mmCIF file of C-alpha atoms in Angstrom:
data_model
loop_
_atom_site.group_PDB
_atom_site.id
_atom_site.type_symbol
_atom_site.label_atom_id
_atom_site.label_comp_id
_atom_site.label_asym_id
_atom_site.label_seq_id
_atom_site.Cartn_x
_atom_site.Cartn_y
_atom_site.Cartn_z
ATOM 1 C CA MET J 1 29.056 -21.231 42.986
ATOM 2 C CA ARG J 2 26.310 -23.793 43.289
ATOM 3 C CA GLN J 3 24.024 -23.596 46.324
ATOM 4 C CA CYS J 4 21.713 -25.877 48.061
ATOM 5 C CA GLY J 5 18.686 -23.502 47.502
ATOM 6 C CA ASP J 6 15.561 -25.640 48.188
ATOM 7 C CA CYS J 7 17.483 -28.855 48.145
ATOM 8 C CA GLN J 8 17.478 -30.692 51.601
ATOM 9 C CA LEU J 9 17.590 -34.250 50.220
ATOM 10 C CA CYS J 10 21.013 -35.018 52.029
ATOM 11 C CA CYS J 11 19.171 -34.162 55.191
ATOM 12 C CA LYS J 12 16.641 -37.239 54.477
ATOM 13 C CA LEU J 13 18.685 -39.877 52.888
ATOM 14 C CA LEU J 14 22.262 -39.670 54.685
ATOM 15 C CA PRO J 15 22.563 -41.039 58.462
ATOM 16 C CA VAL J 16 23.771 -38.735 61.067
ATOM 17 C CA PRO J 17 24.988 -40.840 64.136
ATOM 18 C CA PRO J 18 25.296 -37.955 66.594
ATOM 19 C CA LEU J 19 21.584 -36.995 65.925
ATOM 20 C CA ARG J 20 20.640 -40.594 65.921
ATOM 21 C CA LYS J 21 19.217 -40.220 62.615
ATOM 22 C CA LYS J 22 19.095 -43.203 60.531
ATOM 23 C CA ALA J 23 19.797 -43.133 56.743
ATOM 24 C CA GLY J 24 16.457 -42.603 54.942
ATOM 25 C CA GLU J 25 14.520 -40.931 57.690
ATOM 26 C CA ARG J 26 13.870 -37.194 57.579
ATOM 27 C CA CYS J 27 16.124 -35.145 60.120
ATOM 28 C CA ARG J 28 13.993 -33.864 62.932
ATOM 29 C CA HIS J 29 15.773 -30.611 62.825
ATOM 30 C CA GLN J 30 14.731 -30.161 58.891
ATOM 31 C CA LYS J 31 12.250 -27.542 58.512
ATOM 32 C CA PHE J 32 10.286 -27.409 55.091
ATOM 33 C CA GLY J 33 11.190 -24.230 53.328
ATOM 34 C CA LYS J 34 13.473 -23.085 55.961
ATOM 35 C CA GLY J 35 16.292 -25.925 55.988
ATOM 36 C CA CYS J 36 17.986 -26.908 59.210
ATOM 37 C CA ALA J 37 17.026 -25.310 62.518
ATOM 38 C CA LEU J 38 20.681 -26.355 63.778
ATOM 39 C CA TYR J 39 22.815 -24.807 60.865
ATOM 40 C CA HIS J 40 25.641 -22.826 62.265
ATOM 41 C CA ARG J 41 24.259 -23.110 65.810
ATOM 42 C CA ALA J 42 25.155 -24.918 68.960
ATOM 43 C CA GLY J 43 24.341 -28.414 68.746
ATOM 44 C CA MET J 44 24.959 -28.689 65.137
ATOM 45 C CA PRO J 45 27.134 -31.970 64.565
ATOM 46 C CA PRO J 46 30.372 -31.450 63.055
ATOM 47 C CA GLU J 47 29.506 -34.064 60.516
ATOM 48 C CA CYS J 48 26.687 -31.823 59.372
ATOM 49 C CA ALA J 49 29.108 -28.777 59.317
ATOM 50 C CA ILE J 50 31.709 -30.015 57.049
ATOM 51 C CA TRP J 51 29.511 -31.970 54.770
ATOM 52 C CA ASN J 52 28.881 -31.270 51.107
ATOM 53 C CA CYS J 53 27.554 -33.429 48.236
ATOM 54 C CA ARG J 54 29.460 -33.878 45.047
ATOM 55 C CA TRP J 55 26.911 -31.764 43.267
ATOM 56 C CA LEU J 56 27.549 -28.856 45.388
ATOM 57 C CA VAL J 57 31.239 -28.996 45.260
ATOM 58 C CA ASN J 58 30.919 -29.581 41.328
ATOM 59 C CA ASP J 59 33.780 -31.862 41.172
ATOM 60 C CA ASP J 60 33.303 -33.354 37.710
ATOM 61 C CA ALA J 61 29.755 -32.973 38.535
ATOM 62 C CA ALA J 62 28.593 -30.334 35.983
ATOM 63 C CA ASP J 63 26.292 -32.362 34.046
ATOM 64 C CA LEU J 64 24.451 -33.647 36.938
ATOM 65 C CA SER J 65 21.202 -32.337 38.178
ATOM 66 C CA ARG J 66 20.694 -30.880 41.711
ATOM 67 C CA PRO J 67 19.947 -33.896 44.291
ATOM 68 C CA ASP J 68 16.217 -32.853 44.973
ATOM 69 C CA ARG J 69 15.766 -33.074 40.887
ATOM 70 C CA SER J 70 17.775 -36.210 40.420
ATOM 71 C CA HIS J 71 16.599 -38.214 43.421
ATOM 72 C CA TYR J 72 20.115 -39.166 44.389
ATOM 73 C CA VAL J 73 22.833 -37.842 46.495
ATOM 74 C CA ILE J 74 26.409 -38.460 45.623
ATOM 75 C CA ASP J 75 28.731 -38.327 48.909
ATOM 76 C CA LEU J 76 32.157 -36.823 48.970
ATOM 77 C CA MET J 77 33.203 -39.539 51.320
ATOM 78 C CA PRO J 78 34.512 -42.650 49.721
ATOM 79 C CA ASP J 79 33.748 -46.109 51.047
ATOM 80 C CA TYR J 80 34.613 -49.497 49.572
ATOM 81 C CA ILE J 81 33.220 -52.713 49.407
ATOM 82 C CA THR J 82 34.979 -56.394 49.451
ATOM 83 C CA LEU J 83 34.603 -58.593 46.556
ATOM 84 C CA GLN J 84 35.196 -62.411 47.005
ATOM 85 C CA ASN J 85 36.553 -64.743 44.189
ATOM 86 C CA ASP J 86 34.165 -67.744 44.413
ATOM 87 C CA GLY J 87 36.878 -70.029 43.187
ATOM 88 C CA ASP J 88 39.769 -69.288 45.476
ATOM 89 C CA GLY J 89 38.096 -67.199 48.091
ATOM 90 C CA TYR J 90 40.380 -64.343 47.574
ATOM 91 C CA GLN J 91 39.069 -60.998 48.855
ATOM 92 C CA GLN J 92 39.738 -57.624 47.208
ATOM 93 C CA HIS J 93 38.615 -54.388 48.670
ATOM 94 C CA ILE J 94 37.331 -51.773 45.821
ATOM 95 C CA GLN J 95 36.950 -48.026 46.459
ATOM 96 C CA VAL J 96 33.270 -46.836 45.925
ATOM 97 C CA VAL J 97 31.684 -43.392 45.258
ATOM 98 C CA GLN J 98 28.556 -43.540 47.614
ATOM 99 C CA ILE J 99 25.250 -42.345 46.029
ATOM 100 C CA TRP J 100 22.236 -42.031 48.553
ATOM 101 C CA CYS J 101 18.976 -42.959 46.453
ATOM 102 C CA ASP J 102 15.764 -41.790 47.380
ATOM 103 C CA PRO J 103 13.847 -45.177 48.091
ATOM 104 C CA LYS J 104 10.800 -43.433 46.559
ATOM 105 C CA HIS J 105 12.831 -43.256 43.141
ATOM 106 C CA PRO J 106 14.790 -46.576 43.289
ATOM 107 C CA ASP J 107 15.757 -46.503 39.765
ATOM 108 C CA ALA J 108 17.160 -43.027 40.021
ATOM 109 C CA HIS J 109 20.782 -44.511 39.833
ATOM 110 C CA ARG J 110 20.046 -45.357 35.966
ATOM 111 C CA ASP J 111 20.098 -41.492 35.129
ATOM 112 C CA PRO J 112 22.441 -41.581 32.024
ATOM 113 C CA HIS J 113 24.264 -38.490 33.644
ATOM 114 C CA LEU J 114 25.224 -40.619 36.637
ATOM 115 C CA ARG J 115 26.208 -43.487 34.756
ATOM 116 C CA ALA J 116 28.702 -41.309 32.651
ATOM 117 C CA TYR J 117 30.048 -39.859 35.880
ATOM 118 C CA LEU J 118 30.417 -43.593 37.163
ATOM 119 C CA SER J 119 32.218 -44.286 33.769
ATOM 120 C CA ARG J 120 34.816 -41.512 34.640
ATOM 121 C CA ARG J 121 35.359 -42.770 38.037
ATOM 122 C CA SER J 122 36.170 -46.062 36.629
ATOM 123 C CA ASP J 123 39.090 -44.887 35.074
ATOM 124 C CA GLU J 124 40.388 -44.473 38.955
ATOM 125 C CA GLY J 125 39.377 -48.143 39.573
ATOM 126 C CA ILE J 126 36.294 -46.654 41.621
ATOM 127 C CA VAL J 127 32.878 -48.442 41.305
ATOM 128 C CA GLY J 128 29.343 -46.923 42.542
ATOM 129 C CA LEU J 129 27.651 -48.058 45.524
ATOM 130 C CA VAL J 130 23.993 -47.056 45.463
ATOM 131 C CA ARG J 131 22.690 -46.863 49.133
ATOM 132 C CA TYR J 132 19.136 -47.121 50.233
ATOM 133 C CA GLY J 133 17.933 -46.683 53.854
ATOM 134 C CA THR J 134 19.891 -48.755 55.798
ATOM 135 C CA ALA J 135 23.626 -49.283 55.037
ATOM 136 C CA LEU J 136 23.078 -52.934 54.091
ATOM 137 C CA GLU J 137 20.679 -52.155 51.379
ATOM 138 C CA ALA J 138 22.715 -51.274 48.549
ATOM 139 C CA ILE J 139 23.517 -51.844 45.005
ATOM 140 C CA THR J 140 27.127 -52.059 43.714
ATOM 141 C CA ILE J 141 27.172 -50.702 40.093
ATOM 142 C CA ILE J 142 30.206 -52.025 37.999
ATOM 143 C CA PRO J 143 30.841 -49.692 34.934
ATOM 144 C CA PRO J 144 31.577 -51.313 31.434
ATOM 145 C CA GLN J 145 35.237 -50.491 31.482
ATOM 146 C CA MET J 146 35.677 -52.972 34.719
ATOM 147 C CA ALA J 147 33.577 -55.678 33.253
ATOM 148 C CA PRO J 148 34.907 -58.300 31.179
ATOM 149 C CA ASP J 149 31.781 -58.367 28.922
ATOM 150 C CA ASP J 150 31.887 -54.558 28.473
ATOM 151 C CA GLN J 151 28.138 -54.120 30.072
ATOM 152 C CA TRP J 152 26.902 -52.443 33.073
ATOM 153 C CA HIS J 153 26.518 -54.631 36.255
ATOM 154 C CA GLU J 154 24.338 -54.021 39.235
ATOM 155 C CA LEU J 155 25.149 -56.402 42.169
ATOM 156 C CA ASN J 156 22.521 -56.639 45.102
ATOM 157 C CA SER J 157 24.172 -56.325 48.595
ATOM 158 C CA ASN J 158 22.966 -59.903 48.924
ATOM 159 C CA ALA J 159 25.010 -61.144 46.074
ATOM 160 C CA CYS J 160 27.024 -64.189 46.933
ATOM 161 C CA ASN J 161 30.397 -62.740 46.121
ATOM 162 C CA VAL J 162 29.776 -59.248 47.706
ATOM 163 C CA LYS J 163 30.298 -59.058 51.547
ATOM 164 C CA GLN J 164 27.427 -57.201 53.382
ATOM 165 C CA GLU J 165 28.972 -54.529 55.332
ATOM 166 C CA GLN J 166 28.083 -51.436 57.139
ATOM 167 C CA GLN J 167 29.458 -47.948 56.155
ATOM 168 C CA HIS J 168 33.169 -47.918 57.033
ATOM 169 C CA SER J 169 35.201 -45.454 59.442
ATOM 170 C CA LEU J 170 37.912 -43.434 57.872
ATOM 171 C CA THR J 171 40.430 -45.691 59.780
ATOM 172 C CA ASP J 172 38.853 -48.884 58.023
ATOM 173 C CA LEU J 173 38.911 -46.985 54.616
ATOM 174 C CA MET J 174 42.331 -45.990 54.777
ATOM 175 C CA GLU J 175 43.468 -49.498 55.805
ATOM 176 C CA ALA J 176 41.603 -50.945 53.372
ATOM 177 C CA MET J 177 42.824 -48.826 50.370
ATOM 178 C CA GLY J 178 46.496 -49.228 51.463
ATOM 179 C CA ALA J 179 47.102 -45.681 52.864
ATOM 180 C CA PRO J 180 48.530 -45.079 56.403
ATOM 181 C CA ALA J 181 46.130 -45.339 59.290
ATOM 182 C CA ARG J 182 47.257 -41.703 60.384
ATOM 183 C CA MET J 183 46.971 -38.585 58.751
ATOM 184 C CA ALA J 184 47.674 -34.972 59.610
ATOM 185 C CA VAL J 185 45.347 -32.149 59.267
ATOM 186 C CA THR J 186 46.845 -28.720 58.925
ATOM 187 C CA PRO J 187 44.794 -25.438 59.221
#
């Protein structure tokens, strides 16, 4: 089973609203060489307690490097983007895998192992969304299997046919992806 070890990149890259921590800023509870000062203690937000990265879970991530070595964190929580057809204005929601990229390594998303992972996700109709800092600083990555010219495409968040959006709530995600807005959680 994989373990975080010295990796604490998620504590820097991901937003944690209950702690008023923005994406891309180091968490004030993160201690160098020691990890989180709140881990499994009172005051630890549930978002942190239940969160894991894709590398740690190792769900189809065997060939990916640990996040602190690859300079990106793959979020288990999916999201979606809204693409708009320039001709008729039709909007379509596309599920994305969120990749939180270290702004100090902006090209880390071009890692061949990550591209292979995204290529496998495209078989499910899922594309990549590389996030930097704020949720609006993003690049949508379309794998060749989903592109008419069989090439990789990187669409900046300011592309005319990509609607700029913040990270979505679970309810937003379920509604956009056609799932019922209610879900039951059983122990």
